[in-house]
Amino acid sequence: LGNNSAAVVAWTESLRLRPDQCDLRHVLNIMLAGRPQGCEPVYVEELFDDYAERFDKELVDDLQYKGPQVCRCLLDRLLTGGILGSSARHFTSRTARAIDLGCGTGLSGLA
């Protein structure tokens, strides 16, 4: 810890041995230049691809994400007149539509 020059040497050597590893290049760029202005698209793609398998579990179990359930509860109240009162008669299962602009987990569909 605190030995940045040794870390740069180690990361540079790692990148020399594995030039295809965009995460190594990204970390090395941060170490050399400080806060990056951006990163390679392939780095972002690989980062999210690697995280995708555990994303739902961490989102729901670890972070206790309940957005879709809350929206469903509000929609149910809306459709039964609990929020709109008599205006709810304008909403039916055919006229009520919801758009899921989430992150592609399918959690809204499950709710």
CSV table of C-alpha atoms in Angstrom, one decimal:
chain,number,residue,atom,x,y,z
A,1,LEU,CA,0.0,0.0,0.0
A,2,GLY,CA,1.2,3.5,-0.9
A,3,ASN,CA,3.9,2.2,-3.2
A,4,ASN,CA,2.4,3.5,-6.5
A,5,SER,CA,5.6,3.1,-8.5
A,6,ALA,CA,5.9,-0.6,-7.7
A,7,ALA,CA,2.2,-1.1,-8.5
A,8,VAL,CA,2.7,0.6,-11.9
A,9,VAL,CA,5.6,-1.7,-12.6
A,10,ALA,CA,3.5,-4.8,-11.6
A,11,TRP,CA,0.5,-3.7,-13.6
A,12,THR,CA,2.6,-2.9,-16.6
A,13,GLU,CA,4.2,-6.3,-16.5
A,14,SER,CA,0.8,-7.9,-16.2
A,15,LEU,CA,-0.4,-6.0,-19.2
A,16,ARG,CA,2.7,-7.1,-21.1
A,17,LEU,CA,1.9,-10.7,-20.4
A,18,ARG,CA,-1.8,-10.3,-21.1
A,19,PRO,CA,-2.2,-7.4,-23.6
A,20,ASP,CA,-5.8,-8.5,-24.4
A,21,GLN,CA,-6.9,-7.8,-20.8
A,22,CYS,CA,-8.7,-4.4,-21.1
A,23,ASP,CA,-9.3,-4.3,-17.3
A,24,LEU,CA,-5.5,-4.3,-16.7
A,25,ARG,CA,-5.1,-1.5,-19.2
A,26,HIS,CA,-8.0,0.5,-17.6
A,27,VAL,CA,-6.5,0.2,-14.1
A,28,LEU,CA,-3.0,1.1,-15.4
A,29,ASN,CA,-4.4,4.2,-17.1
A,30,ILE,CA,-6.0,5.3,-13.9
A,31,MET,CA,-2.7,4.8,-12.0
A,32,LEU,CA,-0.8,6.8,-14.6
A,33,ALA,CA,-3.3,9.6,-15.4
A,34,GLY,CA,-5.5,9.8,-12.4
A,35,ARG,CA,-9.3,10.1,-12.9
A,36,PRO,CA,-10.1,8.8,-16.4
A,37,GLN,CA,-12.2,10.8,-18.8
A,38,GLY,CA,-13.7,7.6,-20.1
A,39,CYS,CA,-12.8,4.0,-20.8
A,40,GLU,CA,-12.7,1.7,-23.7
A,41,PRO,CA,-16.1,0.4,-24.8
A,42,VAL,CA,-14.8,-3.2,-24.6
A,43,TYR,CA,-13.9,-2.7,-20.9
A,44,VAL,CA,-17.5,-1.6,-20.1
A,45,GLU,CA,-18.9,-4.5,-22.1
A,46,GLU,CA,-16.7,-7.1,-20.4
A,47,LEU,CA,-17.4,-5.5,-17.0
A,48,PHE,CA,-21.2,-5.8,-17.4
A,49,ASP,CA,-21.0,-9.2,-19.0
A,50,ASP,CA,-19.1,-10.5,-16.1
A,51,TYR,CA,-21.5,-9.0,-13.6
A,52,ALA,CA,-24.7,-10.1,-15.4
A,53,GLU,CA,-24.8,-13.6,-13.9
A,54,ARG,CA,-25.0,-12.4,-10.3
A,55,PHE,CA,-26.8,-9.0,-10.9
A,56,ASP,CA,-30.4,-10.1,-10.1
A,57,LYS,CA,-29.3,-11.8,-6.9
A,58,GLU,CA,-27.3,-8.9,-5.7
A,59,LEU,CA,-29.9,-6.4,-6.7
A,60,VAL,CA,-32.8,-8.2,-5.0
A,61,ASP,CA,-31.1,-10.1,-2.1
A,62,ASP,CA,-28.2,-7.9,-1.1
A,63,LEU,CA,-29.6,-4.4,-2.0
A,64,GLN,CA,-33.2,-5.3,-1.2
A,65,TYR,CA,-34.4,-3.7,-4.5
A,66,LYS,CA,-38.2,-3.6,-4.5
A,67,GLY,CA,-39.0,-1.1,-7.3
A,68,PRO,CA,-41.2,-3.4,-9.4
A,69,GLN,CA,-43.2,-4.6,-6.3
A,70,VAL,CA,-43.8,-1.0,-5.3
A,71,CYS,CA,-44.9,0.0,-8.8
A,72,ARG,CA,-47.2,-3.1,-8.9
A,73,CYS,CA,-48.8,-2.1,-5.5
A,74,LEU,CA,-49.4,1.4,-6.7
A,75,LEU,CA,-50.9,0.2,-10.0
A,76,ASP,CA,-53.2,-2.2,-8.1
A,77,ARG,CA,-54.4,0.6,-5.9
A,78,LEU,CA,-54.9,2.8,-9.0
A,79,LEU,CA,-57.0,0.2,-10.7
A,80,THR,CA,-59.1,-0.6,-7.7
A,81,GLY,CA,-59.9,3.1,-7.1
A,82,GLY,CA,-57.8,3.4,-4.0
A,83,ILE,CA,-55.8,6.4,-5.4
A,84,LEU,CA,-58.1,7.9,-8.0
A,85,GLY,CA,-61.4,7.2,-6.4
A,86,SER,CA,-64.2,7.3,-8.9
A,87,SER,CA,-61.8,8.2,-11.7
A,88,ALA,CA,-60.5,4.7,-11.6
A,89,ARG,CA,-63.5,3.5,-13.6
A,90,HIS,CA,-61.6,4.8,-16.7
A,91,PHE,CA,-58.9,2.2,-16.1
A,92,THR,CA,-59.4,-1.5,-17.0
A,93,SER,CA,-57.0,-4.3,-17.7
A,94,ARG,CA,-57.3,-3.4,-21.4
A,95,THR,CA,-56.7,0.3,-21.0
A,96,ALA,CA,-54.0,0.3,-18.3
A,97,ARG,CA,-50.5,-0.1,-19.7
A,98,ALA,CA,-47.2,-0.1,-18.0
A,99,ILE,CA,-43.8,0.4,-19.6
A,100,ASP,CA,-40.8,-1.2,-18.0
A,101,LEU,CA,-37.8,0.9,-18.6
A,102,GLY,CA,-35.7,-1.0,-16.1
A,103,CYS,CA,-32.4,-2.8,-16.6
A,104,GLY,CA,-33.7,-5.9,-18.3
A,105,THR,CA,-33.9,-8.2,-15.3
A,106,GLY,CA,-37.6,-9.1,-15.9
A,107,LEU,CA,-38.4,-8.3,-12.3
A,108,SER,CA,-41.3,-6.0,-13.4
A,109,GLY,CA,-42.9,-8.8,-15.3
A,110,LEU,CA,-42.6,-11.1,-12.2
A,111,ALA,CA,-44.3,-8.4,-10.0
